[in-house]
mmCIF file of C-alpha atoms and ligand atoms in Angstrom:
data_model
loop_
_atom_site.group_PDB
_atom_site.id
_atom_site.type_symbol
_atom_site.label_atom_id
_atom_site.label_comp_id
_atom_site.label_asym_id
_atom_site.label_seq_id
_atom_site.Cartn_x
_atom_site.Cartn_y
_atom_site.Cartn_z
ATOM 1 C CA MET A 1 123.031 115.865 92.346
ATOM 2 C CA ASN A 2 121.472 113.292 94.703
ATOM 3 C CA VAL A 3 117.783 112.617 95.259
ATOM 4 C CA LEU A 4 116.141 110.725 98.116
ATOM 5 C CA VAL A 5 113.393 108.537 96.648
ATOM 6 C CA LEU A 6 110.617 107.395 98.977
ATOM 7 C CA ASN A 7 107.868 104.849 98.453
ATOM 8 C CA CYS A 8 105.616 104.459 101.489
ATOM 9 C CA GLY A 9 103.158 101.574 101.690
ATOM 10 C CA SER A 10 100.732 100.790 104.491
ATOM 11 C CA SER A 11 103.373 98.949 106.556
ATOM 12 C CA SER A 12 106.516 99.506 104.517
ATOM 13 C CA LEU A 13 108.898 102.270 103.525
ATOM 14 C CA LYS A 14 111.275 101.844 100.599
ATOM 15 C CA PHE A 15 114.013 104.395 100.086
ATOM 16 C CA ALA A 16 116.990 105.014 97.845
ATOM 17 C CA VAL A 17 119.526 107.802 97.387
ATOM 18 C CA ILE A 18 120.197 108.119 93.682
ATOM 19 C CA ASP A 19 122.348 110.341 91.504
ATOM 20 C CA PRO A 20 120.087 110.436 88.432
ATOM 21 C CA GLY A 21 122.711 112.106 86.238
ATOM 22 C CA ALA A 22 125.134 109.234 86.671
ATOM 23 C CA SER A 23 122.397 106.593 87.215
ATOM 24 C CA VAL A 24 124.138 105.648 90.462
ATOM 25 C CA GLU A 25 122.341 104.328 93.517
ATOM 26 C CA HIS A 26 124.372 105.209 96.627
ATOM 27 C CA VAL A 27 122.232 103.404 99.162
ATOM 28 C CA SER A 28 118.774 101.836 99.335
ATOM 29 C CA GLY A 29 116.641 99.911 101.739
ATOM 30 C CA ILE A 30 113.288 98.967 103.090
ATOM 31 C CA GLY A 31 111.475 99.245 106.401
ATOM 32 C CA GLN A 32 108.985 96.402 106.725
ATOM 33 C CA ARG A 33 106.144 95.354 109.016
ATOM 34 C CA LEU A 34 106.163 98.912 110.355
ATOM 35 C CA GLY A 35 103.895 99.543 113.311
ATOM 36 C CA THR A 36 104.289 95.919 114.528
ATOM 37 C CA PRO A 37 106.651 94.271 117.045
ATOM 38 C CA GLU A 38 108.427 92.615 114.065
ATOM 39 C CA ALA A 39 109.358 95.887 112.325
ATOM 40 C CA THR A 40 112.760 95.817 110.628
ATOM 41 C CA LEU A 41 114.933 98.166 108.607
ATOM 42 C CA ASP A 42 117.192 96.663 105.909
ATOM 43 C CA ILE A 43 119.853 98.816 104.265
ATOM 44 C CA LYS A 44 121.836 97.935 101.133
ATOM 45 C CA ARG A 45 125.065 99.660 100.203
ATOM 46 C CA ASN A 46 127.941 98.603 97.941
ATOM 47 C CA GLY A 47 126.524 95.110 97.580
ATOM 48 C CA SER A 48 126.320 94.454 101.334
ATOM 49 C CA LYS A 49 123.147 94.387 103.369
ATOM 50 C CA SER A 50 122.527 95.196 107.024
ATOM 51 C CA SER A 51 119.343 94.550 108.925
ATOM 52 C CA ARG A 52 118.150 95.871 112.237
ATOM 53 C CA ALA A 53 115.091 95.169 114.355
ATOM 54 C CA MET A 54 112.983 98.228 115.195
ATOM 55 C CA PRO A 55 110.151 96.789 117.298
ATOM 56 C CA GLY A 56 107.007 98.913 117.091
ATOM 57 C CA ALA A 57 108.611 101.516 114.804
ATOM 58 C CA ALA A 58 106.190 103.380 112.571
ATOM 59 C CA HIS A 59 107.005 105.246 109.327
ATOM 60 C CA GLY A 60 108.299 108.316 111.204
ATOM 61 C CA GLU A 61 110.830 106.412 113.270
ATOM 62 C CA ALA A 62 111.958 104.339 110.310
ATOM 63 C CA LEU A 63 112.514 107.453 108.202
ATOM 64 C CA ARG A 64 114.382 109.139 111.053
ATOM 65 C CA ALA A 65 116.669 106.095 111.224
ATOM 66 C CA VAL A 66 117.183 106.333 107.454
ATOM 67 C CA VAL A 67 118.112 110.010 107.762
ATOM 68 C CA GLU A 68 120.630 109.235 110.535
ATOM 69 C CA GLU A 69 122.154 106.609 108.270
ATOM 70 C CA LEU A 70 122.337 109.114 105.394
ATOM 71 C CA ARG A 71 124.010 111.641 107.721
ATOM 72 C CA SER A 72 126.609 109.092 108.789
ATOM 73 C CA LEU A 73 127.296 108.345 105.123
ATOM 74 C CA GLY A 74 127.584 112.054 104.331
ATOM 75 C CA LEU A 75 124.647 111.847 101.939
ATOM 76 C CA ALA A 76 122.013 113.886 103.798
ATOM 77 C CA ASP A 77 123.421 117.334 103.017
ATOM 78 C CA ALA A 78 124.007 116.787 99.327
ATOM 79 C CA LEU A 79 120.335 116.163 98.487
ATOM 80 C CA VAL A 80 118.543 118.364 95.940
ATOM 81 C CA GLY A 81 115.116 116.953 96.653
ATOM 82 C CA VAL A 82 112.896 114.131 97.823
ATOM 83 C CA GLY A 83 110.904 112.252 95.179
ATOM 84 C CA HIS A 84 107.777 110.492 96.414
ATOM 85 C CA ARG A 85 105.949 107.721 94.649
ATOM 86 C CA VAL A 86 102.229 108.510 94.778
ATOM 87 C CA VAL A 87 99.923 105.832 93.425
ATOM 88 C CA HIS A 88 96.700 107.608 92.484
ATOM 89 C CA GLY A 89 96.614 111.068 90.975
ATOM 90 C CA GLY A 90 93.153 110.597 89.435
ATOM 91 C CA SER A 91 92.571 113.016 86.546
ATOM 92 C CA LYS A 92 94.249 115.785 88.516
ATOM 93 C CA PHE A 93 97.891 115.149 87.580
ATOM 94 C CA SER A 94 99.381 114.500 84.162
ATOM 95 C CA GLY A 95 103.003 114.834 85.282
ATOM 96 C CA SER A 96 105.282 114.966 88.310
ATOM 97 C CA MET A 97 104.653 117.931 90.604
ATOM 98 C CA PRO A 98 106.585 119.927 93.210
ATOM 99 C CA ILE A 99 104.623 119.359 96.406
ATOM 100 C CA THR A 100 102.724 122.390 97.689
ATOM 101 C CA PRO A 101 99.772 122.567 100.108
ATOM 102 C CA GLU A 102 97.477 122.624 97.010
ATOM 103 C CA VAL A 103 99.083 119.459 95.632
ATOM 104 C CA ILE A 104 98.677 117.728 99.003
ATOM 105 C CA ALA A 105 94.990 118.718 99.048
ATOM 106 C CA LYS A 106 94.519 117.216 95.579
ATOM 107 C CA ILE A 107 96.288 113.975 96.566
ATOM 108 C CA GLU A 108 93.915 113.830 99.550
ATOM 109 C CA GLU A 109 90.962 114.276 97.172
ATOM 110 C CA CYS A 110 92.209 111.180 95.307
ATOM 111 C CA VAL A 111 92.101 108.997 98.464
ATOM 112 C CA PRO A 112 88.686 107.482 97.555
ATOM 113 C CA LEU A 113 90.275 106.263 94.290
ATOM 114 C CA GLY A 114 93.382 104.850 96.003
ATOM 115 C CA PRO A 115 92.236 104.125 99.562
ATOM 116 C CA LEU A 116 95.020 101.624 100.280
ATOM 117 C CA HIS A 117 97.896 103.549 98.745
ATOM 118 C CA ASN A 118 97.387 107.309 98.884
ATOM 119 C CA PRO A 119 97.107 107.579 102.712
ATOM 120 C CA PRO A 120 100.540 105.973 103.371
ATOM 121 C CA ASN A 121 101.991 108.008 100.455
ATOM 122 C CA LEU A 122 100.724 111.133 102.246
ATOM 123 C CA VAL A 123 102.275 109.966 105.528
ATOM 124 C CA GLY A 124 105.652 109.737 103.761
ATOM 125 C CA ILE A 125 105.259 113.252 102.363
ATOM 126 C CA LYS A 126 104.319 114.686 105.758
ATOM 127 C CA ILE A 127 107.270 113.085 107.567
ATOM 128 C CA ALA A 128 109.764 114.013 104.848
ATOM 129 C CA LYS A 129 108.575 117.626 104.992
ATOM 130 C CA GLU A 130 109.157 117.635 108.751
ATOM 131 C CA LEU A 131 112.622 116.124 108.417
ATOM 132 C CA PHE A 132 113.676 118.200 105.401
ATOM 133 C CA PRO A 133 111.676 121.448 105.668
ATOM 134 C CA GLU A 134 113.980 123.294 103.267
ATOM 135 C CA LEU A 135 114.134 120.623 100.617
ATOM 136 C CA LEU A 136 112.142 120.377 97.397
ATOM 137 C CA GLN A 137 109.567 117.544 97.572
ATOM 138 C CA VAL A 138 108.189 116.096 94.347
ATOM 139 C CA ALA A 139 105.216 113.772 93.789
ATOM 140 C CA VAL A 140 105.545 111.234 90.956
ATOM 141 C CA PHE A 141 102.249 109.531 90.138
ATOM 142 C CA ASP A 142 101.647 105.983 88.848
ATOM 143 C CA THR A 143 98.633 107.281 86.935
ATOM 144 C CA ALA A 144 100.096 110.453 85.368
ATOM 145 C CA PHE A 145 101.638 108.848 82.261
ATOM 146 C CA HIS A 146 98.213 107.538 81.213
ATOM 147 C CA GLN A 147 96.490 110.918 81.289
ATOM 148 C CA THR A 148 97.197 111.199 77.554
ATOM 149 C CA MET A 149 94.759 108.351 76.820
ATOM 150 C CA PRO A 150 91.895 109.476 74.591
ATOM 151 C CA ALA A 151 88.270 109.294 75.810
ATOM 152 C CA VAL A 152 87.676 106.162 73.758
ATOM 153 C CA ALA A 153 90.388 104.392 75.785
ATOM 154 C CA TYR A 154 89.473 105.690 79.243
ATOM 155 C CA THR A 155 85.665 105.676 79.108
ATOM 156 C CA TYR A 156 83.753 102.697 80.498
ATOM 157 C CA PRO A 157 80.499 101.877 78.716
ATOM 158 C CA VAL A 158 78.464 102.566 81.875
ATOM 159 C CA PRO A 159 76.027 105.402 82.693
ATOM 160 C CA TYR A 160 78.019 108.431 81.560
ATOM 161 C CA GLU A 161 77.315 110.491 84.657
ATOM 162 C CA TRP A 162 79.252 107.961 86.813
ATOM 163 C CA GLN A 163 82.407 109.590 85.506
ATOM 164 C CA ASP A 164 81.584 112.979 87.016
ATOM 165 C CA SER A 165 79.720 111.671 90.053
ATOM 166 C CA TYR A 166 82.054 108.869 91.127
ATOM 167 C CA GLY A 167 85.243 109.283 89.079
ATOM 168 C CA VAL A 168 84.468 106.034 87.222
ATOM 169 C CA ARG A 169 86.891 105.920 84.296
ATOM 170 C CA ARG A 170 90.090 104.103 83.427
ATOM 171 C CA TYR A 171 93.237 105.661 84.935
ATOM 172 C CA GLY A 172 95.938 103.009 84.472
ATOM 173 C CA PHE A 173 98.939 102.320 86.728
ATOM 174 C CA HIS A 174 102.657 101.425 86.624
ATOM 175 C CA GLY A 175 103.014 104.642 84.604
ATOM 176 C CA THR A 176 106.501 105.393 85.937
ATOM 177 C CA SER A 177 107.737 101.980 84.803
ATOM 178 C CA HIS A 178 106.004 102.087 81.394
ATOM 179 C CA ARG A 179 107.434 105.561 80.755
ATOM 180 C CA PHE A 180 110.936 104.528 81.820
ATOM 181 C CA VAL A 181 111.139 101.323 79.761
ATOM 182 C CA ALA A 182 109.545 102.922 76.688
ATOM 183 C CA LYS A 183 112.332 105.554 76.789
ATOM 184 C CA GLN A 184 115.011 102.911 77.267
ATOM 185 C CA ALA A 185 113.550 100.866 74.417
ATOM 186 C CA LEU A 186 113.875 103.847 72.088
ATOM 187 C CA ALA A 187 117.541 104.154 72.989
ATOM 188 C CA GLN A 188 118.057 100.399 72.534
ATOM 189 C CA THR A 189 116.194 100.032 69.230
ATOM 190 C CA GLY A 190 116.994 103.364 67.591
ATOM 191 C CA LEU A 191 113.294 103.874 66.795
ATOM 192 C CA PRO A 192 112.550 107.537 66.041
ATOM 193 C CA THR A 193 111.345 109.613 69.007
ATOM 194 C CA GLY A 194 108.579 111.161 66.944
ATOM 195 C CA ASP A 195 107.298 108.021 65.211
ATOM 196 C CA HIS A 196 107.046 104.762 67.117
ATOM 197 C CA ALA A 197 104.465 102.220 68.203
ATOM 198 C CA ILE A 198 105.483 100.233 71.301
ATOM 199 C CA VAL A 199 103.702 97.899 73.703
ATOM 200 C CA THR A 200 105.330 97.752 77.144
ATOM 201 C CA ALA A 201 104.540 94.713 79.321
ATOM 202 C CA HIS A 202 105.293 95.320 83.014
ATOM 203 C CA LEU A 203 105.061 91.857 84.583
ATOM 204 C CA GLY A 204 105.767 91.810 88.316
ATOM 205 C CA ASN A 205 103.440 90.835 91.143
ATOM 206 C CA GLY A 206 101.088 93.327 89.509
ATOM 207 C CA CYS A 207 100.988 93.192 85.715
ATOM 208 C CA SER A 208 99.928 95.690 83.074
ATOM 209 C CA CYS A 209 100.571 96.481 79.415
ATOM 210 C CA THR A 210 100.587 99.918 77.792
ATOM 211 C CA ALA A 211 100.365 101.060 74.187
ATOM 212 C CA VAL A 212 102.898 103.880 73.718
ATOM 213 C CA ARG A 213 102.598 106.010 70.611
ATOM 214 C CA ASN A 214 105.398 108.558 70.120
ATOM 215 C CA GLY A 215 106.238 108.643 73.830
ATOM 216 C CA LYS A 216 102.628 108.906 75.016
ATOM 217 C CA SER A 217 100.356 106.323 76.593
ATOM 218 C CA VAL A 218 97.342 105.826 74.320
ATOM 219 C CA ASP A 219 95.828 102.832 76.124
ATOM 220 C CA THR A 220 96.631 100.537 79.021
ATOM 221 C CA THR A 221 95.213 97.387 80.587
ATOM 222 C CA MET A 222 94.612 98.546 84.184
ATOM 223 C CA GLY A 223 91.596 100.715 84.854
ATOM 224 C CA LEU A 224 89.865 102.456 87.743
ATOM 225 C CA THR A 225 91.932 100.213 90.021
ATOM 226 C CA PRO A 226 94.929 97.898 89.477
ATOM 227 C CA LEU A 227 92.534 94.912 89.381
ATOM 228 C CA GLU A 228 91.609 95.274 85.707
ATOM 229 C CA GLY A 229 93.449 93.737 82.779
ATOM 230 C CA LEU A 230 96.040 90.964 82.844
ATOM 231 C CA MET A 231 96.064 87.925 85.101
ATOM 232 C CA MET A 232 98.546 88.659 87.935
ATOM 233 C CA GLY A 233 100.158 86.991 90.964
ATOM 234 C CA THR A 234 97.078 87.124 93.185
ATOM 235 C CA ARG A 235 94.743 89.350 91.126
ATOM 236 C CA SER A 236 92.284 87.984 88.616
ATOM 237 C CA GLY A 237 92.589 90.794 86.084
ATOM 238 C CA SER A 238 89.465 91.348 83.957
ATOM 239 C CA VAL A 239 86.563 89.034 84.732
ATOM 240 C CA ASP A 240 82.794 89.231 84.297
ATOM 241 C CA PRO A 241 81.749 91.721 87.013
ATOM 242 C CA ALA A 242 78.608 89.600 87.593
ATOM 243 C CA ILE A 243 80.911 87.045 89.279
ATOM 244 C CA VAL A 244 80.932 89.327 92.336
ATOM 245 C CA GLY A 245 77.166 89.195 92.881
ATOM 246 C CA HIS A 246 76.945 85.545 91.885
ATOM 247 C CA VAL A 247 79.541 84.294 94.360
ATOM 248 C CA ALA A 248 78.347 86.635 97.133
ATOM 249 C CA ALA A 249 74.796 85.286 96.741
ATOM 250 C CA ALA A 250 75.985 81.669 96.620
ATOM 251 C CA ARG A 251 78.045 82.192 99.792
ATOM 252 C CA LYS A 252 75.384 84.357 101.405
ATOM 253 C CA GLY A 253 78.262 86.721 102.164
ATOM 254 C CA PRO A 254 79.279 90.279 101.364
ATOM 255 C CA ALA A 255 80.409 91.444 97.908
ATOM 256 C CA GLU A 256 83.503 93.017 99.517
ATOM 257 C CA LYS A 257 84.809 89.570 100.463
ATOM 258 C CA VAL A 258 84.473 88.359 96.860
ATOM 259 C CA LEU A 259 86.275 91.454 95.639
ATOM 260 C CA ASP A 260 88.977 90.803 98.213
ATOM 261 C CA ASP A 261 89.345 87.255 96.833
ATOM 262 C CA LEU A 262 89.643 88.650 93.295
ATOM 263 C CA ASN A 263 92.486 90.842 94.579
ATOM 264 C CA LYS A 264 94.280 88.453 96.913
ATOM 265 C CA LYS A 265 93.362 84.846 96.126
ATOM 266 C CA SER A 266 93.098 84.780 92.357
ATOM 267 C CA GLY A 267 95.560 84.989 89.458
ATOM 268 C CA LEU A 268 98.486 82.538 89.502
ATOM 269 C CA LEU A 269 97.726 81.656 93.128
ATOM 270 C CA GLY A 270 94.032 81.039 92.573
ATOM 271 C CA VAL A 271 94.375 78.910 89.440
ATOM 272 C CA SER A 272 97.455 76.901 90.470
ATOM 273 C CA GLY A 273 96.391 76.544 94.101
ATOM 274 C CA LEU A 274 100.131 76.666 94.850
ATOM 275 C CA SER A 275 101.715 80.089 94.701
ATOM 276 C CA ASN A 276 101.538 83.638 93.412
ATOM 277 C CA ASP A 277 105.231 83.375 92.524
ATOM 278 C CA MET A 278 105.905 82.695 88.851
ATOM 279 C CA ARG A 279 109.081 80.745 89.625
ATOM 280 C CA ALA A 280 107.158 78.260 91.775
ATOM 281 C CA VAL A 281 104.377 77.974 89.204
ATOM 282 C CA GLU A 282 106.847 77.360 86.363
ATOM 283 C CA GLU A 283 108.686 74.746 88.382
ATOM 284 C CA ALA A 284 105.488 72.890 89.285
ATOM 285 C CA ALA A 285 104.228 73.101 85.689
ATOM 286 C CA ALA A 286 107.507 71.613 84.450
ATOM 287 C CA GLY A 287 107.036 68.821 86.987
ATOM 288 C CA GLY A 288 103.612 67.991 85.514
ATOM 289 C CA HIS A 289 101.316 69.767 88.020
ATOM 290 C CA GLU A 290 98.104 70.201 85.992
ATOM 291 C CA ARG A 291 96.780 73.366 87.587
ATOM 292 C CA ALA A 292 100.204 75.022 87.542
ATOM 293 C CA ARG A 293 100.318 74.247 83.810
ATOM 294 C CA LEU A 294 96.875 75.776 83.357
ATOM 295 C CA ALA A 295 97.900 78.870 85.369
ATOM 296 C CA LEU A 296 100.992 79.348 83.184
ATOM 297 C CA ASP A 297 99.020 78.764 79.959
ATOM 298 C CA LEU A 298 96.330 81.199 81.064
ATOM 299 C CA PHE A 299 98.878 83.833 82.087
ATOM 300 C CA CYS A 300 100.585 83.794 78.679
ATOM 301 C CA TYR A 301 97.308 83.499 76.767
ATOM 302 C CA THR A 302 95.659 86.506 78.434
ATOM 303 C CA LEU A 303 98.910 88.454 78.133
ATOM 304 C CA ALA A 304 99.196 87.751 74.389
ATOM 305 C CA LYS A 305 95.507 88.620 73.838
ATOM 306 C CA SER A 306 95.971 91.937 75.638
ATOM 307 C CA ILE A 307 99.138 92.796 73.706
ATOM 308 C CA ALA A 308 97.380 92.050 70.423
ATOM 309 C CA GLY A 309 94.448 94.225 71.557
ATOM 310 C CA LEU A 310 96.801 97.149 72.199
ATOM 311 C CA VAL A 311 97.988 97.048 68.591
ATOM 312 C CA VAL A 312 94.536 98.448 67.662
ATOM 313 C CA PRO A 313 95.180 101.939 69.097
ATOM 314 C CA LEU A 314 98.752 101.839 67.751
ATOM 315 C CA GLY A 315 97.825 100.774 64.221
ATOM 316 C CA ARG A 316 101.091 98.817 63.974
ATOM 317 C CA LEU A 317 103.721 97.294 66.258
ATOM 318 C CA ASP A 318 107.395 98.323 66.177
ATOM 319 C CA ALA A 319 108.492 96.861 69.496
ATOM 320 C CA LEU A 320 107.217 94.773 72.391
ATOM 321 C CA VAL A 321 109.049 95.397 75.670
ATOM 322 C CA PHE A 322 109.167 92.879 78.527
ATOM 323 C CA THR A 323 109.975 94.210 82.005
ATOM 324 C CA GLY A 324 109.334 93.578 85.739
ATOM 325 C CA GLY A 325 110.404 90.473 87.670
ATOM 326 C CA ILE A 326 108.631 88.075 85.293
ATOM 327 C CA GLY A 327 109.290 90.041 82.104
ATOM 328 C CA GLU A 328 113.006 90.409 82.857
ATOM 329 C CA ASN A 329 113.594 86.863 84.104
ATOM 330 C CA SER A 330 111.115 84.357 82.733
ATOM 331 C CA THR A 331 112.391 82.923 79.460
ATOM 332 C CA THR A 332 109.325 80.659 79.436
ATOM 333 C CA VAL A 333 106.722 83.431 79.664
ATOM 334 C CA ARG A 334 108.504 85.479 76.998
ATOM 335 C CA ALA A 335 108.897 82.512 74.637
ATOM 336 C CA ARG A 336 105.280 81.430 74.992
ATOM 337 C CA THR A 337 103.884 84.940 74.612
ATOM 338 C CA VAL A 338 105.992 85.761 71.573
ATOM 339 C CA GLY A 339 104.979 82.358 70.150
ATOM 340 C CA LEU A 340 101.295 83.259 70.456
ATOM 341 C CA LEU A 341 101.952 86.576 68.674
ATOM 342 C CA GLY A 342 103.662 85.160 65.603
ATOM 343 C CA PHE A 343 100.887 86.541 63.376
ATOM 344 C CA LEU A 344 102.134 90.054 64.186
ATOM 345 C CA GLY A 345 105.480 89.162 62.618
ATOM 346 C CA LEU A 346 107.354 88.391 65.852
ATOM 347 C CA GLU A 347 109.709 85.423 65.661
ATOM 348 C CA LEU A 348 111.555 84.250 68.767
ATOM 349 C CA ASP A 349 115.345 84.048 68.794
ATOM 350 C CA ALA A 350 115.571 81.220 71.337
ATOM 351 C CA ALA A 351 119.314 81.648 71.971
ATOM 352 C CA ALA A 352 118.952 85.394 72.622
ATOM 353 C CA ASN A 353 115.879 84.802 74.799
ATOM 354 C CA ALA A 354 117.853 82.352 76.950
ATOM 355 C CA VAL A 355 120.756 84.796 77.349
ATOM 356 C CA HIS A 356 118.547 87.766 78.115
ATOM 357 C CA GLY A 357 117.040 85.757 80.917
ATOM 358 C CA LYS A 358 120.386 85.924 82.682
ATOM 359 C CA GLY A 359 120.953 89.569 83.346
ATOM 360 C CA GLN A 360 121.705 90.772 79.845
ATOM 361 C CA ARG A 361 119.079 92.947 78.191
ATOM 362 C CA GLY A 362 118.168 93.215 74.589
ATOM 363 C CA ARG A 363 116.376 91.869 71.587
ATOM 364 C CA ILE A 364 114.866 88.376 71.776
ATOM 365 C CA THR A 365 113.367 88.127 68.283
ATOM 366 C CA THR A 366 115.021 87.631 64.904
ATOM 367 C CA GLY A 367 113.569 90.463 62.789
ATOM 368 C CA GLU A 368 114.235 94.188 62.891
ATOM 369 C CA ARG A 369 110.587 95.292 63.075
ATOM 370 C CA PRO A 370 108.558 94.344 64.951
ATOM 371 C CA GLN A 371 110.951 93.184 67.607
ATOM 372 C CA ALA A 372 110.559 92.026 71.198
ATOM 373 C CA LEU A 373 113.138 93.070 73.760
ATOM 374 C CA VAL A 374 113.899 92.889 77.466
ATOM 375 C CA VAL A 375 114.431 96.141 79.361
ATOM 376 C CA ALA A 376 115.138 96.340 83.105
ATOM 377 C CA THR A 377 112.747 98.744 84.762
ATOM 378 C CA ASN A 378 113.905 101.229 87.381
ATOM 379 C CA GLU A 379 111.038 103.234 88.828
ATOM 380 C CA GLU A 380 113.244 104.745 91.545
ATOM 381 C CA LEU A 381 115.649 106.137 88.949
ATOM 382 C CA MET A 382 112.729 107.623 86.980
ATOM 383 C CA ILE A 383 111.423 109.297 90.166
ATOM 384 C CA ALA A 384 114.924 110.645 90.868
ATOM 385 C CA MET A 385 115.217 111.930 87.295
ATOM 386 C CA ASP A 386 111.884 113.759 87.516
ATOM 387 C CA THR A 387 112.810 115.258 90.888
ATOM 388 C CA ALA A 388 116.207 116.436 89.619
ATOM 389 C CA GLU A 389 114.594 117.949 86.535
ATOM 390 C CA ILE A 390 112.123 119.914 88.662
ATOM 391 C CA ALA A 391 114.970 120.938 90.992
ATOM 392 C CA ARG A 392 116.928 122.268 87.993
ATOM 393 C CA GLY A 393 113.815 124.148 86.860
ATOM 394 C CA ASN A 394 113.550 125.661 90.348
ATOM 395 C CA GLY A 395 117.158 126.804 90.124
ATOM 396 C CA ARG A 396 118.320 124.670 93.046
HETATM 397 P P1 ADP B 401 106.921 93.697 92.277
HETATM 398 O O1 ADP B 401 105.794 93.875 91.322
HETATM 399 O O2 ADP B 401 106.464 93.378 93.664
HETATM 400 O O3 ADP B 401 107.987 94.763 92.179
HETATM 401 P P2 ADP B 401 108.770 92.014 90.817
HETATM 402 O O4 ADP B 401 108.835 92.957 89.676
HETATM 403 O O5 ADP B 401 110.013 91.754 91.587
HETATM 404 O O6 ADP B 401 107.613 92.321 91.825
HETATM 405 O O7 ADP B 401 108.263 90.606 90.212
HETATM 406 C C1 ADP B 401 107.957 89.509 91.023
HETATM 407 C C2 ADP B 401 107.638 88.339 90.105
HETATM 408 O O8 ADP B 401 108.782 88.048 89.279
HETATM 409 C C3 ADP B 401 107.297 87.058 90.870
HETATM 410 O O9 ADP B 401 106.186 86.408 90.281
HETATM 411 C C4 ADP B 401 108.541 86.227 90.653
HETATM 412 O O10 ADP B 401 108.265 84.849 90.675
HETATM 413 C C5 ADP B 401 108.939 86.650 89.258
HETATM 414 N N1 ADP B 401 110.319 86.216 88.962
HETATM 415 C C6 ADP B 401 111.476 86.678 89.480
HETATM 416 N N2 ADP B 401 112.527 85.964 88.988
HETATM 417 C C7 ADP B 401 112.012 85.049 88.135
HETATM 418 C C8 ADP B 401 112.566 84.013 87.317
HETATM 419 N N3 ADP B 401 113.874 83.788 87.278
HETATM 420 N N4 ADP B 401 111.703 83.278 86.571
HETATM 421 C C9 ADP B 401 110.382 83.488 86.602
HETATM 422 N N5 ADP B 401 109.804 84.445 87.350
HETATM 423 C C10 ADP B 401 110.598 85.200 88.108
#
């Protein structure tokens, strides 16, 4: 049972053909700089990678090229569905959905909440429907997992009517990853399905933490947009909102530009002045670069504070899960963060932490409970699993 997984960004298209039952990825790839003369399509299969230039190609052409490739590999006919990553489902979706005209209309209604992401997601859906008119299409939302948050977690202390009038509430993101790694962590730790308290830390270019109580998200660090919460590669995370007006007035410039700087010129990049890439920041910090050191300190400090804060809705901590490029690979970030959380009963196992930084996954603390562990995320596999489950339900 194979699923085509699609993730369309404004100028990119990521795809993978996955057999979710066997957790096998047959082929994957990415179209980049789409709509420009530098557009390319990279395809990975069996450990080898091919790349081709597709000058001027837009999403449609790139996806057509992908389909041709799948045909030549004999994979196009064996598909049971197409799973689409959709970033913002607002309050309208609490799970993955077979795509119907009504679902498309609702995703369109969520465009004001996800103006950068939902339109290209919709382009992907439209093209896939044209190319595979007979095939089941499923939307898997970044926000859906967090729809179980209680009002006390999702309400902002602002004029209450803003929620109804403007959709101002916390939605949370990275839900597919948090859901996937929380499930994996249960399997790895043996914690009971019906009684567990886990914090998942997804640390990639974007970063967020989620409190998972018995399989459900009860709070998360991102909010109305993915700008809230932890310090990230280029995003500030939570700051005093008055900064926006203050800097705009000082510059005699628009608030939008300040907001853009909070999204694109802040975080690791803004503080270090060097890079948004954790590897570069760690290397410079180790070499004595003062601002890189501060950026690394601040990253771990705000992360540890947020994790500790998420123990409030959980009432206790059974497991802390590190995932994403930083969470899976940075022994330094994990060691520092666990070190700051010693008061919760976490004690680093330095030897295990060093090993788990090199491809192996598992526990990095000494005690049984609470424990910290590394879990590799796989959002594409989760999307494929959801799509296959819906396909089974549809009797395909
Ligand atoms: P995305 O959120 O775009 O999917 P990733 O999950 O791949 O990104 O995470 C990218 C981040 O992971 C970057 O900051 C990168 O520096 C960091 N990273 C990857 N490998 C390492 C490593 N060995 N040590 C520290 N950070 C790493």
